[in-house]
PDB file of C-alpha atoms in Angstrom:
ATOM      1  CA  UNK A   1     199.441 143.879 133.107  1.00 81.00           C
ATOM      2  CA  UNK A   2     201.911 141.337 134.558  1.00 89.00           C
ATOM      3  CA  UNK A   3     201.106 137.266 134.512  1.00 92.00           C
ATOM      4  CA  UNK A   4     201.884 136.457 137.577  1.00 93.00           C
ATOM      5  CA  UNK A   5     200.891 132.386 137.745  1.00 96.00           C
ATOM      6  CA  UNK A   6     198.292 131.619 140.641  1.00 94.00           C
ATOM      7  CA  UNK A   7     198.659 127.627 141.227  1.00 93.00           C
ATOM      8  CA  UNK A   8     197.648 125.531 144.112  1.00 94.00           C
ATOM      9  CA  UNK A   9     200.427 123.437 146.367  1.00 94.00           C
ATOM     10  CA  UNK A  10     199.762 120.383 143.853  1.00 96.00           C
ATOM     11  CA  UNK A  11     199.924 121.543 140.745  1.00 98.00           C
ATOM     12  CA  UNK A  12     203.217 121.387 138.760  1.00 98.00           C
ATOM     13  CA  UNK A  13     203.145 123.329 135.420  1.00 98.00           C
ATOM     14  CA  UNK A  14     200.791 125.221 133.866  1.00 98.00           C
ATOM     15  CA  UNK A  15     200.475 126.428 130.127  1.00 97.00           C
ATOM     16  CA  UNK A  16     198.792 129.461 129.362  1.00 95.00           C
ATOM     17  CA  UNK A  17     198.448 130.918 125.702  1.00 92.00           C
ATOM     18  CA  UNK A  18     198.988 134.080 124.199  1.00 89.00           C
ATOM     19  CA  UNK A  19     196.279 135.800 124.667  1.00 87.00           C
ATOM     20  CA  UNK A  20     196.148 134.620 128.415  1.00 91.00           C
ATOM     21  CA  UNK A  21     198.851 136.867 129.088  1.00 88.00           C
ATOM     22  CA  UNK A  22     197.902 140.409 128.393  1.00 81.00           C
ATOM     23  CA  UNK A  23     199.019 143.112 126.436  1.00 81.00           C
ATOM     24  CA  UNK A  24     199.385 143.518 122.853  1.00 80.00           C
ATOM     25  CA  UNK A  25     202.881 143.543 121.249  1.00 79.00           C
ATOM     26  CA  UNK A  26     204.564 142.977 124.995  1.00 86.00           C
ATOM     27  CA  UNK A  27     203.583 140.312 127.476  1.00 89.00           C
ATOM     28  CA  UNK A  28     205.032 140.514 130.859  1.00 92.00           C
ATOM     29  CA  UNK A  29     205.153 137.599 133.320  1.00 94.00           C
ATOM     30  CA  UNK A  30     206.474 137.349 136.596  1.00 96.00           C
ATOM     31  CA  UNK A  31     208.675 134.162 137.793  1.00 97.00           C
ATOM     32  CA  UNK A  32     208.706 133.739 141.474  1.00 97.00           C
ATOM     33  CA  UNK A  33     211.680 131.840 143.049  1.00 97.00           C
ATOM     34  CA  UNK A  34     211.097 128.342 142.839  1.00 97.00           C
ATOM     35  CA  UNK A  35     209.597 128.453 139.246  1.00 97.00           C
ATOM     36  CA  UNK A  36     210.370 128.299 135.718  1.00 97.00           C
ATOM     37  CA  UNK A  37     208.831 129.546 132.497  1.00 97.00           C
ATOM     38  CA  UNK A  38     209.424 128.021 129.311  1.00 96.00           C
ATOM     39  CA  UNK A  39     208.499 129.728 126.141  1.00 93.00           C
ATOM     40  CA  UNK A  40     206.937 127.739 122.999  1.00 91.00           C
ATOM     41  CA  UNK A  41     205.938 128.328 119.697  1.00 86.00           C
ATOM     42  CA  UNK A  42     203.344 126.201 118.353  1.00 80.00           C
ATOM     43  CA  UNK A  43     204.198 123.414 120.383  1.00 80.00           C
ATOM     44  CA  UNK A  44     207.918 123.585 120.568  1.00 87.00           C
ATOM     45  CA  UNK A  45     210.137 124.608 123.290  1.00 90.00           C
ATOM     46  CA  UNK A  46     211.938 128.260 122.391  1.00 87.00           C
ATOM     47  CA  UNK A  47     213.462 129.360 125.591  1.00 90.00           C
ATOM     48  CA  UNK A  48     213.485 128.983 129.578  1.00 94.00           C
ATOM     49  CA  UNK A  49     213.552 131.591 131.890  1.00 94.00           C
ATOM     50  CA  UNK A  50     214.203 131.823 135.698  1.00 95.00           C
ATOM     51  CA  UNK A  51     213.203 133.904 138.104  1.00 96.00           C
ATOM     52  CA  UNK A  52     212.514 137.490 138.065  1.00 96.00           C
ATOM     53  CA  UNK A  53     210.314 139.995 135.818  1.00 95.00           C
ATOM     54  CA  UNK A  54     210.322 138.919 132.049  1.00 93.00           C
ATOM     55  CA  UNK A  55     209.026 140.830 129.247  1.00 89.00           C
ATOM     56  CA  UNK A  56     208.370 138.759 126.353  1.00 88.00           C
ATOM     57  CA  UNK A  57     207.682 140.946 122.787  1.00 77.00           C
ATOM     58  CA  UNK A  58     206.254 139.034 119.916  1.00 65.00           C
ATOM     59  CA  UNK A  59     208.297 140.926 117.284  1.00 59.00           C
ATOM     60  CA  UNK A  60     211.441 139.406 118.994  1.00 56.00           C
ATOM     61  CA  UNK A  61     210.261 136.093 120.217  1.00 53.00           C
ATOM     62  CA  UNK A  62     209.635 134.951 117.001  1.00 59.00           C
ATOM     63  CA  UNK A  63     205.783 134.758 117.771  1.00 74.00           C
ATOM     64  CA  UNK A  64     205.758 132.507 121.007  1.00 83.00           C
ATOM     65  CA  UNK A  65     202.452 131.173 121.658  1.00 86.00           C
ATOM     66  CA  UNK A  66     202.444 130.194 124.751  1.00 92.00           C
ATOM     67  CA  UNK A  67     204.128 130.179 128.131  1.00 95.00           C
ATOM     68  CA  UNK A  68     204.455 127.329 130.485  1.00 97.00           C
ATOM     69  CA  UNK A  69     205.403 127.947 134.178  1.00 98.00           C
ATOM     70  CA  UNK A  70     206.754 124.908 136.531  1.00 98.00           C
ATOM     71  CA  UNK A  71     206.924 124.791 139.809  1.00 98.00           C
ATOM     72  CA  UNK A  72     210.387 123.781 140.877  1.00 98.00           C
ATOM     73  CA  UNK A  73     209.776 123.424 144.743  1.00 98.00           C
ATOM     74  CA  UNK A  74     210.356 120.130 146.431  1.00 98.00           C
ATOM     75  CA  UNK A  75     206.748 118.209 146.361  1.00 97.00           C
ATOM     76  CA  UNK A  76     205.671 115.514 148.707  1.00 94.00           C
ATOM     77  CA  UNK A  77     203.888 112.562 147.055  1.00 94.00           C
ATOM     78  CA  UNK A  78     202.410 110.048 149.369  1.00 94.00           C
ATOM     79  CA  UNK A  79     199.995 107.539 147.924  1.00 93.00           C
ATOM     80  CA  UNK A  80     198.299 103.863 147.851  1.00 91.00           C
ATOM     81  CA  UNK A  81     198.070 101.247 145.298  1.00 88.00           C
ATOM     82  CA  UNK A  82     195.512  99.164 146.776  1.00 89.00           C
ATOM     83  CA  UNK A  83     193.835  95.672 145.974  1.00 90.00           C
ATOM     84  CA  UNK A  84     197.537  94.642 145.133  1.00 92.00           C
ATOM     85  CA  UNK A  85     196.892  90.606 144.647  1.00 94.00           C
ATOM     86  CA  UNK A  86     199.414  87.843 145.783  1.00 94.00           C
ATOM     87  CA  UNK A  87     199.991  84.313 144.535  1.00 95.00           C
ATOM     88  CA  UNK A  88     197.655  82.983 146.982  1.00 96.00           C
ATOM     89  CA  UNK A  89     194.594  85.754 146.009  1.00 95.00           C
ATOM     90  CA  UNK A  90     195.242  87.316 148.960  1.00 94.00           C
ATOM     91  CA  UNK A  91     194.654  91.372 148.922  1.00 94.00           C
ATOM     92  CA  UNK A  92     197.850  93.443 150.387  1.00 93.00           C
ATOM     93  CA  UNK A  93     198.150  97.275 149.891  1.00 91.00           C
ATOM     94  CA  UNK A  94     201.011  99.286 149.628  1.00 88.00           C
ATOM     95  CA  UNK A  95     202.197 102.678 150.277  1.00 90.00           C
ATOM     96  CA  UNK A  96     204.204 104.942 148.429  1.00 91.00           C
ATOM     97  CA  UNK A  97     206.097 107.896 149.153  1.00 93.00           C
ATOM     98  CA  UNK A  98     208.077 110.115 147.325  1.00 94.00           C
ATOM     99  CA  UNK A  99     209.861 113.649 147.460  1.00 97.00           C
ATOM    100  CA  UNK A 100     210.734 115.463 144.412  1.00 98.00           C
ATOM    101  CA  UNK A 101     211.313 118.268 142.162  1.00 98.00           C
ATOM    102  CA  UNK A 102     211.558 119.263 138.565  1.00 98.00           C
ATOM    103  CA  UNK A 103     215.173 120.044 137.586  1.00 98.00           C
ATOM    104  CA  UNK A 104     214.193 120.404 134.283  1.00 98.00           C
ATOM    105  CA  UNK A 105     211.481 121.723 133.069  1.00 98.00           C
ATOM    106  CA  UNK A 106     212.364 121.162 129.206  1.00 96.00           C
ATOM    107  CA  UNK A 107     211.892 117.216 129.389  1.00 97.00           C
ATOM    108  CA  UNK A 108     209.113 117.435 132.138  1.00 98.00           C
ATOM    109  CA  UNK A 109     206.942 119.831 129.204  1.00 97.00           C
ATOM    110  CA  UNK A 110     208.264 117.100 126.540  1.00 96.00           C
ATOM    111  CA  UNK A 111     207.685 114.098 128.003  1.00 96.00           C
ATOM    112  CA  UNK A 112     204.403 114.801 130.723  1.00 96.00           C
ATOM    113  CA  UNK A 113     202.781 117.740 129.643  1.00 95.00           C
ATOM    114  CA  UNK A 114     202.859 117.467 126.049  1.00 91.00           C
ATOM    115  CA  UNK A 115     199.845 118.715 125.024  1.00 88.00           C
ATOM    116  CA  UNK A 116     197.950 119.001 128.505  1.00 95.00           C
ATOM    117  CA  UNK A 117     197.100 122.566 129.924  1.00 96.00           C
ATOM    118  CA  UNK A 118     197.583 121.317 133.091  1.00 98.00           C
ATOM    119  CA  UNK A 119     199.752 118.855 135.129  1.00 98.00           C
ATOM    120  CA  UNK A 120     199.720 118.223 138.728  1.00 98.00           C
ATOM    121  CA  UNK A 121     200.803 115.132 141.532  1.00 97.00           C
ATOM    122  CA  UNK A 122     198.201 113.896 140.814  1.00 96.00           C
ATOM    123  CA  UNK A 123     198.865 112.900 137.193  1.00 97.00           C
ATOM    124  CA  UNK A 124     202.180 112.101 138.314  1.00 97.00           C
ATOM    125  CA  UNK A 125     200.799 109.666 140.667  1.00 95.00           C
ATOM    126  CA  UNK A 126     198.963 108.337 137.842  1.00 94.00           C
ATOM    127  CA  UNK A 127     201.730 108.284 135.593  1.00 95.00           C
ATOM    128  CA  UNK A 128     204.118 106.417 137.818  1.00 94.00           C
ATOM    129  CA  UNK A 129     201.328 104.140 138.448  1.00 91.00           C
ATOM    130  CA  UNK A 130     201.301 103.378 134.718  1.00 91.00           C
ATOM    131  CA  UNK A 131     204.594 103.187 134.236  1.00 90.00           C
ATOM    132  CA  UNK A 132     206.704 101.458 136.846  1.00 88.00           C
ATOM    133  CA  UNK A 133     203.917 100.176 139.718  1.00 88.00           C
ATOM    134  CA  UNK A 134     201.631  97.990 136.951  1.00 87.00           C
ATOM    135  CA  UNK A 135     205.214  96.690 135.157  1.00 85.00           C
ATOM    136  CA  UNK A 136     207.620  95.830 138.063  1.00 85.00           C
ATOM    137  CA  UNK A 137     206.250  96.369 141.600  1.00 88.00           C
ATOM    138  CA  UNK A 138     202.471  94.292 141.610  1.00 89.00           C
ATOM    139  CA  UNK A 139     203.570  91.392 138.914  1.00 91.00           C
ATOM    140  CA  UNK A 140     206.157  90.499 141.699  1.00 90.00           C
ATOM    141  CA  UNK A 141     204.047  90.855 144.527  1.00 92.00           C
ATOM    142  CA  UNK A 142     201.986  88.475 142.301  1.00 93.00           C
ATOM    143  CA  UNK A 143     204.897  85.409 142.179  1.00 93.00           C
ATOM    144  CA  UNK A 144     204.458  85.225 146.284  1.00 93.00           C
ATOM    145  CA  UNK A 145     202.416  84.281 148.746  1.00 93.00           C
ATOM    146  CA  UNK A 146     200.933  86.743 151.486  1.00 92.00           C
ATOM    147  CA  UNK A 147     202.930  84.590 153.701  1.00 90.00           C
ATOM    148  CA  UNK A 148     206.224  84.724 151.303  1.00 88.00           C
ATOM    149  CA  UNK A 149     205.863  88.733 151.521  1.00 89.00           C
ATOM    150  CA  UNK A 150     205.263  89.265 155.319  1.00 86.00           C
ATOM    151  CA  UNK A 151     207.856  88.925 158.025  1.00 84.00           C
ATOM    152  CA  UNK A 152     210.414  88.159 154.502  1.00 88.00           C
ATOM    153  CA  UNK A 153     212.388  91.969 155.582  1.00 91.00           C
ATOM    154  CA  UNK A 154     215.359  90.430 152.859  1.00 92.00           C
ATOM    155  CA  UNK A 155     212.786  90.163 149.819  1.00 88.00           C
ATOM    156  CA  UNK A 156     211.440  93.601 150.482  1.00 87.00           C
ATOM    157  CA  UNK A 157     214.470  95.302 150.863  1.00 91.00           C
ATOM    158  CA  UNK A 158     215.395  94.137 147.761  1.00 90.00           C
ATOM    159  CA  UNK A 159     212.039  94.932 145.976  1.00 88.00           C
ATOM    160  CA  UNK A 160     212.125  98.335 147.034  1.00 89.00           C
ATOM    161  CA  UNK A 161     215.903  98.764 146.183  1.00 91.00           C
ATOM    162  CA  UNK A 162     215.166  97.682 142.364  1.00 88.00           C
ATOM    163  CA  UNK A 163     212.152  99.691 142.636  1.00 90.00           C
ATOM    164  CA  UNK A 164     213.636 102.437 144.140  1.00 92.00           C
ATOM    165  CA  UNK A 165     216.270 102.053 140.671  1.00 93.00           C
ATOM    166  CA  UNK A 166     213.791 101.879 138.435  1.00 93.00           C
ATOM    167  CA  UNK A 167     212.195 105.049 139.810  1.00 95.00           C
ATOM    168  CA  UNK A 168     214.427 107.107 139.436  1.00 96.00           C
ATOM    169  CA  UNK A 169     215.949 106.362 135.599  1.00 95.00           C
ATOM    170  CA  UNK A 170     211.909 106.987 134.964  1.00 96.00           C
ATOM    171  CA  UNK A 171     211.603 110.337 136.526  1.00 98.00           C
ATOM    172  CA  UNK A 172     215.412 111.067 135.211  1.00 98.00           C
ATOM    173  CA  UNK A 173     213.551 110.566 131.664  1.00 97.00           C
ATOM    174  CA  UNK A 174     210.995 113.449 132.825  1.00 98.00           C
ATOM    175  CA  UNK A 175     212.935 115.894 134.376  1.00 98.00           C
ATOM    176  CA  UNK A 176     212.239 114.565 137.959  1.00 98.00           C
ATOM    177  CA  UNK A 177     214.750 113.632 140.692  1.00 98.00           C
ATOM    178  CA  UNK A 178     214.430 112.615 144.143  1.00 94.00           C
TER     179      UNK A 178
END
């Protein structure tokens, strides 16, 4: 029987054990275009594969124990931080939008999935959130005014220019570019 991986538009990788897979001695899994699969054993990453029909044998590949497929499409992230305060305790919102893809799939298992089963935008959202939105974007909405922020075209440029920076050396770090 051949994995082939069955994933909704927002999920982005997916790690299925051994005996997930089917078969004894031989696994086979199917790669569609657009996807990688990344081979571990016990946690560490033994080999990527692209596209195309893959059998894996667990006399040769050193006893893999599981298989992680990523979906390497361009994604559309569109979100909003809301309740974003300003130096004046006024409320502003923002909205963020991103496209994306995994280019690879090695430091996107390391560094996001780790030890998750599953990973999707939505834990990206969450992530980037965490990392970059809390640190840099909402502590300097937080030095101005609501009246500092509106109508000021020069200060937002500039904010989303060093966010826009920021952004990407982050997803660089997990295998994500814009």
């Amino acid at each position: 029987m051949t994995k082939v991986w069955e994933r909704d538009e927002n999920t982005l990788a997916q790690r299925f054990m051994k005996n997930e897979l089917g078969g004894i001695f031989r696994k086979h899994i199917l790669v569609r275009d657009n996807e990688s699969a990344v081979i571990e054993k016990e946690g560490q990453i033994y080999e990527k594969i692209g596209s195309g029909l893959h059998t894996i044998s667990s006399f040769l590949d050193r006893e893999f124990t599981e298989v992680v497929f990523v979906d390497n499409s361009i994604k559309n992230v569109k979100e909003k931080a809301s309740d974003i305060w300003t130096k004046d305790d006024k409320k502003i919102n923002a909205v963020f939008e991103m496209k994306f893809r995994i280019y690879d799939p090695k430091k996107f298992i390391k560094n996001l999935l780790k030890t998750k089963n599953i990973f999707g935008t939505e834990e990206l959202w969450d992530e980037i959130y965490t990392e970059l939105l809390s640190k840099v974007l909402i502590p300097e909405i937080r030095k101005r005014s609501i009246d500092e922020l509106y109508g000021n075209r020069e200060f937002l440029k500039s904010l989303e220019a060093s966010f826009d920076i920021e952004l990407k050396k982050l997803l660089n770090l997990w295998g994500i570019e814009l």
